[in-house]
PDB file of C-alpha atoms in Angstrom:
ATOM      1  CA  TYR A 156      26.141  87.559  67.881  1.00  0.00           C
ATOM      2  CA  GLY A 157      22.615  89.447  67.321  1.00  0.00           C
ATOM      3  CA  GLN A 158      21.786  89.706  70.622  1.00  0.00           C
ATOM      4  CA  LEU A 159      25.492  90.404  71.937  1.00  0.00           C
ATOM      5  CA  LYS A 160      25.588  92.956  69.002  1.00  0.00           C
ATOM      6  CA  GLU A 161      22.281  94.720  69.953  1.00  0.00           C
ATOM      7  CA  ASN A 162      22.580  94.858  74.017  1.00  0.00           C
ATOM      8  CA  TYR A 163      26.274  95.065  73.946  1.00  0.00           C
ATOM      9  CA  VAL A 164      28.281  96.254  71.097  1.00  0.00           C
ATOM     10  CA  ASP A 165      25.630  98.915  69.819  1.00  0.00           C
ATOM     11  CA  THR A 166      25.098 100.351  73.349  1.00  0.00           C
ATOM     12  CA  GLY A 167      29.069 101.138  73.584  1.00  0.00           C
ATOM     13  CA  LYS A 168      29.205  98.382  76.739  1.00  0.00           C
ATOM     14  CA  VAL A 169      31.554  96.038  74.421  1.00  0.00           C
ATOM     15  CA  LYS A 170      34.065  96.725  71.927  1.00  0.00           C
ATOM     16  CA  PHE A 171      33.687  93.638  69.282  1.00  0.00           C
ATOM     17  CA  ILE A 172      37.451  93.072  67.564  1.00  0.00           C
ATOM     18  CA  TYR A 173      37.294  90.212  65.326  1.00  0.00           C
ATOM     19  CA  LYS A 174      40.650  88.646  64.767  1.00  0.00           C
ATOM     20  CA  HIS A 175      41.397  85.504  62.412  1.00  0.00           C
ATOM     21  CA  PHE A 176      42.082  81.796  63.634  1.00  0.00           C
ATOM     22  CA  PRO A 177      42.639  79.780  60.643  1.00  0.00           C
ATOM     23  CA  LEU A 178      42.618  76.098  61.349  1.00  0.00           C
ATOM     24  CA  ASP A 179      45.078  75.234  58.491  1.00  0.00           C
ATOM     25  CA  GLY A 180      44.904  71.453  59.117  1.00  0.00           C
ATOM     26  CA  LEU A 181      41.329  71.326  59.300  1.00  0.00           C
ATOM     27  CA  HIS A 182      39.870  73.780  57.040  1.00  0.00           C
ATOM     28  CA  PRO A 183      42.561  74.123  54.136  1.00  0.00           C
ATOM     29  CA  GLN A 184      40.379  77.288  52.979  1.00  0.00           C
ATOM     30  CA  ALA A 185      40.186  78.951  56.381  1.00  0.00           C
ATOM     31  CA  ARG A 186      43.383  81.002  55.456  1.00  0.00           C
ATOM     32  CA  PRO A 187      43.098  81.867  51.791  1.00  0.00           C
ATOM     33  CA  ALA A 188      39.223  82.970  53.103  1.00  0.00           C
ATOM     34  CA  ALA A 189      40.965  85.083  56.135  1.00  0.00           C
ATOM     35  CA  ARG A 190      43.265  86.527  53.230  1.00  0.00           C
ATOM     36  CA  ALA A 191      40.091  87.692  51.186  1.00  0.00           C
ATOM     37  CA  ALA A 192      38.227  89.028  54.138  1.00  0.00           C
ATOM     38  CA  GLU A 193      41.401  91.370  55.055  1.00  0.00           C
ATOM     39  CA  CYS A 194      41.347  92.380  51.382  1.00  0.00           C
ATOM     40  CA  ALA A 195      37.723  93.629  51.522  1.00  0.00           C
ATOM     41  CA  LYS A 196      38.423  95.372  54.542  1.00  0.00           C
ATOM     42  CA  ASP A 197      40.931  97.641  52.746  1.00  0.00           C
ATOM     43  CA  GLN A 198      37.809  98.573  50.996  1.00  0.00           C
ATOM     44  CA  GLY A 199      35.700  98.854  54.004  1.00  0.00           C
ATOM     45  CA  LYS A 200      33.563  95.877  53.806  1.00  0.00           C
ATOM     46  CA  PHE A 201      35.172  93.322  56.191  1.00  0.00           C
ATOM     47  CA  PHE A 202      32.263  92.321  58.145  1.00  0.00           C
ATOM     48  CA  GLU A 203      30.007  92.117  54.927  1.00  0.00           C
ATOM     49  CA  PHE A 204      32.463  89.934  53.191  1.00  0.00           C
ATOM     50  CA  HIS A 205      32.531  87.835  56.439  1.00  0.00           C
ATOM     51  CA  ASP A 206      28.880  87.292  56.536  1.00  0.00           C
ATOM     52  CA  LYS A 207      28.953  85.803  52.881  1.00  0.00           C
ATOM     53  CA  LEU A 208      32.203  83.556  53.806  1.00  0.00           C
ATOM     54  CA  PHE A 209      30.010  82.062  56.888  1.00  0.00           C
ATOM     55  CA  THR A 210      26.917  81.901  54.745  1.00  0.00           C
ATOM     56  CA  GLY A 211      27.769  80.507  51.481  1.00  0.00           C
ATOM     57  CA  SER A 212      28.948  77.144  50.610  1.00  0.00           C
ATOM     58  CA  ALA A 213      32.110  77.299  48.810  1.00  0.00           C
ATOM     59  CA  LEU A 214      35.411  78.743  49.735  1.00  0.00           C
ATOM     60  CA  ASP A 215      37.474  79.091  46.889  1.00  0.00           C
ATOM     61  CA  THR A 216      39.359  82.028  44.847  1.00  0.00           C
ATOM     62  CA  ASP A 217      36.267  82.501  42.370  1.00  0.00           C
ATOM     63  CA  THR A 218      33.892  82.595  45.419  1.00  0.00           C
ATOM     64  CA  PHE A 219      35.822  85.024  46.801  1.00  0.00           C
ATOM     65  CA  LYS A 220      36.146  86.979  43.807  1.00  0.00           C
ATOM     66  CA  LYS A 221      32.452  86.678  43.225  1.00  0.00           C
ATOM     67  CA  TYR A 222      31.740  88.295  46.737  1.00  0.00           C
ATOM     68  CA  ALA A 223      34.016  91.151  46.043  1.00  0.00           C
ATOM     69  CA  GLN A 224      31.652  91.606  42.783  1.00  0.00           C
ATOM     70  CA  GLU A 225      28.720  91.348  44.649  1.00  0.00           C
ATOM     71  CA  LEU A 226      29.623  94.007  47.219  1.00  0.00           C
ATOM     72  CA  LYS A 227      30.685  96.306  44.712  1.00  0.00           C
ATOM     73  CA  LEU A 228      34.290  96.246  45.818  1.00  0.00           C
ATOM     74  CA  ASP A 229      37.197  97.302  43.518  1.00  0.00           C
ATOM     75  CA  THR A 230      37.739  93.903  41.884  1.00  0.00           C
ATOM     76  CA  THR A 231      40.849  94.888  40.249  1.00  0.00           C
ATOM     77  CA  LYS A 232      42.158  95.961  43.905  1.00  0.00           C
ATOM     78  CA  PHE A 233      40.664  93.232  45.443  1.00  0.00           C
ATOM     79  CA  ASN A 234      42.116  90.567  43.080  1.00  0.00           C
ATOM     80  CA  ALA A 235      45.513  92.274  43.269  1.00  0.00           C
ATOM     81  CA  CYS A 236      45.533  92.165  47.223  1.00  0.00           C
ATOM     82  CA  LEU A 237      44.293  88.637  46.840  1.00  0.00           C
ATOM     83  CA  ASP A 238      47.012  87.470  44.922  1.00  0.00           C
ATOM     84  CA  LYS A 239      49.790  89.239  46.736  1.00  0.00           C
ATOM     85  CA  ALA A 240      49.149  87.560  50.123  1.00  0.00           C
ATOM     86  CA  THR A 241      52.282  88.046  52.182  1.00  0.00           C
ATOM     87  CA  GLU A 242      51.057  91.007  53.879  1.00  0.00           C
ATOM     88  CA  LYS A 243      47.768  89.739  54.942  1.00  0.00           C
ATOM     89  CA  ASP A 244      49.570  86.085  56.057  1.00  0.00           C
ATOM     90  CA  VAL A 245      51.822  88.312  58.555  1.00  0.00           C
ATOM     91  CA  LEU A 246      48.806  89.906  60.160  1.00  0.00           C
ATOM     92  CA  ILE A 247      46.551  86.755  60.128  1.00  0.00           C
ATOM     93  CA  ASP A 248      49.861  84.511  61.731  1.00  0.00           C
ATOM     94  CA  ALA A 249      50.167  87.476  64.320  1.00  0.00           C
ATOM     95  CA  GLN A 250      46.637  87.272  65.120  1.00  0.00           C
ATOM     96  CA  GLN A 251      46.628  83.479  65.502  1.00  0.00           C
ATOM     97  CA  SER A 252      49.568  83.572  67.523  1.00  0.00           C
ATOM     98  CA  GLU A 253      48.006  86.422  69.724  1.00  0.00           C
ATOM     99  CA  GLY A 254      44.956  84.249  70.059  1.00  0.00           C
ATOM    100  CA  SER A 255      47.016  80.910  71.118  1.00  0.00           C
ATOM    101  CA  GLN A 256      49.203  82.878  73.622  1.00  0.00           C
ATOM    102  CA  ASN A 257      45.795  84.020  75.456  1.00  0.00           C
ATOM    103  CA  GLY A 258      44.242  80.245  75.161  1.00  0.00           C
ATOM    104  CA  ILE A 259      42.432  80.378  72.169  1.00  0.00           C
ATOM    105  CA  GLN A 260      42.593  76.689  71.012  1.00  0.00           C
ATOM    106  CA  GLY A 261      39.569  76.495  68.183  1.00  0.00           C
ATOM    107  CA  THR A 262      37.013  78.559  66.218  1.00  0.00           C
ATOM    108  CA  PRO A 263      35.234  80.216  67.722  1.00  0.00           C
ATOM    109  CA  GLY A 264      36.846  81.823  70.509  1.00  0.00           C
ATOM    110  CA  PHE A 265      36.781  84.619  72.246  1.00  0.00           C
ATOM    111  CA  LEU A 266      38.569  86.607  74.710  1.00  0.00           C
ATOM    112  CA  ILE A 267      36.776  88.745  77.202  1.00  0.00           C
ATOM    113  CA  THR A 268      39.553  91.780  78.186  1.00  0.00           C
ATOM    114  CA  ASP A 269      39.345  94.605  80.204  1.00  0.00           C
ATOM    115  CA  SER A 270      40.125  98.339  78.498  1.00  0.00           C
ATOM    116  CA  THR A 271      43.796  97.957  78.777  1.00  0.00           C
ATOM    117  CA  GLY A 272      43.789  94.363  76.746  1.00  0.00           C
ATOM    118  CA  LYS A 273      44.372  92.008  79.915  1.00  0.00           C
ATOM    119  CA  VAL A 274      42.454  89.081  79.016  1.00  0.00           C
ATOM    120  CA  LEU A 275      39.620  88.303  82.048  1.00  0.00           C
ATOM    121  CA  GLN A 276      38.120  85.396  80.323  1.00  0.00           C
ATOM    122  CA  VAL A 277      38.308  82.765  77.773  1.00  0.00           C
ATOM    123  CA  VAL A 278      35.250  82.024  76.069  1.00  0.00           C
ATOM    124  CA  SER A 279      35.444  78.689  74.157  1.00  0.00           C
ATOM    125  CA  GLY A 280      33.203  77.748  70.850  1.00  0.00           C
ATOM    126  CA  ALA A 281      29.916  78.593  69.843  1.00  0.00           C
ATOM    127  CA  GLN A 282      27.777  79.235  73.050  1.00  0.00           C
ATOM    128  CA  PRO A 283      24.500  80.636  74.180  1.00  0.00           C
ATOM    129  CA  TYR A 284      23.617  84.372  74.696  1.00  0.00           C
ATOM    130  CA  ALA A 285      23.544  83.543  78.668  1.00  0.00           C
ATOM    131  CA  ASN A 286      27.324  82.214  78.747  1.00  0.00           C
ATOM    132  CA  PHE A 287      28.180  85.273  77.331  1.00  0.00           C
ATOM    133  CA  GLN A 288      26.255  87.517  79.720  1.00  0.00           C
ATOM    134  CA  ALA A 289      27.596  85.647  82.574  1.00  0.00           C
ATOM    135  CA  ALA A 290      31.122  85.897  81.331  1.00  0.00           C
ATOM    136  CA  LEU A 291      30.627  89.886  80.846  1.00  0.00           C
ATOM    137  CA  SER A 292      29.054  90.315  84.052  1.00  0.00           C
ATOM    138  CA  ALA A 293      31.842  88.535  85.408  1.00  0.00           C
ATOM    139  CA  ALA A 294      34.086  91.094  83.904  1.00  0.00           C
ATOM    140  CA  GLY A 295      32.206  93.941  85.045  1.00  0.00           C
ATOM    141  CA  VAL A 296      29.911  94.466  82.083  1.00  0.00           C
ATOM    142  CA  THR A 297      26.158  95.064  83.104  1.00  0.00           C
TER     143      THR A 297
END
């Protein structure tokens, strides 16, 4: 991701949009983690929270609340958001449905789209940088 961010996102060639695709059957804490990340997003700290989720070892409510403290979020707001998950679940379900409709079957999964949102290519799984370069080049990004 670092190379992609530096060479494509930071240069304005590509817009990176993160969407949730929790695999509930394989990872029972994936959905609660997605909810927690959305609660952090409400306070402008989505990617910082996301990074903690993927570098940490535990995925549970206590850990989510600890991360919120570490990121200096308003923990009262964060905890209330986390406890009232229904609106976040609607968003997560919609994103997961969108991914499924566009060929995403697991995580990570990537959709390369044009400026209108038309899917040009699906990249499945953790792929080397060169595979993303090729996919982006095929989509007309240089």
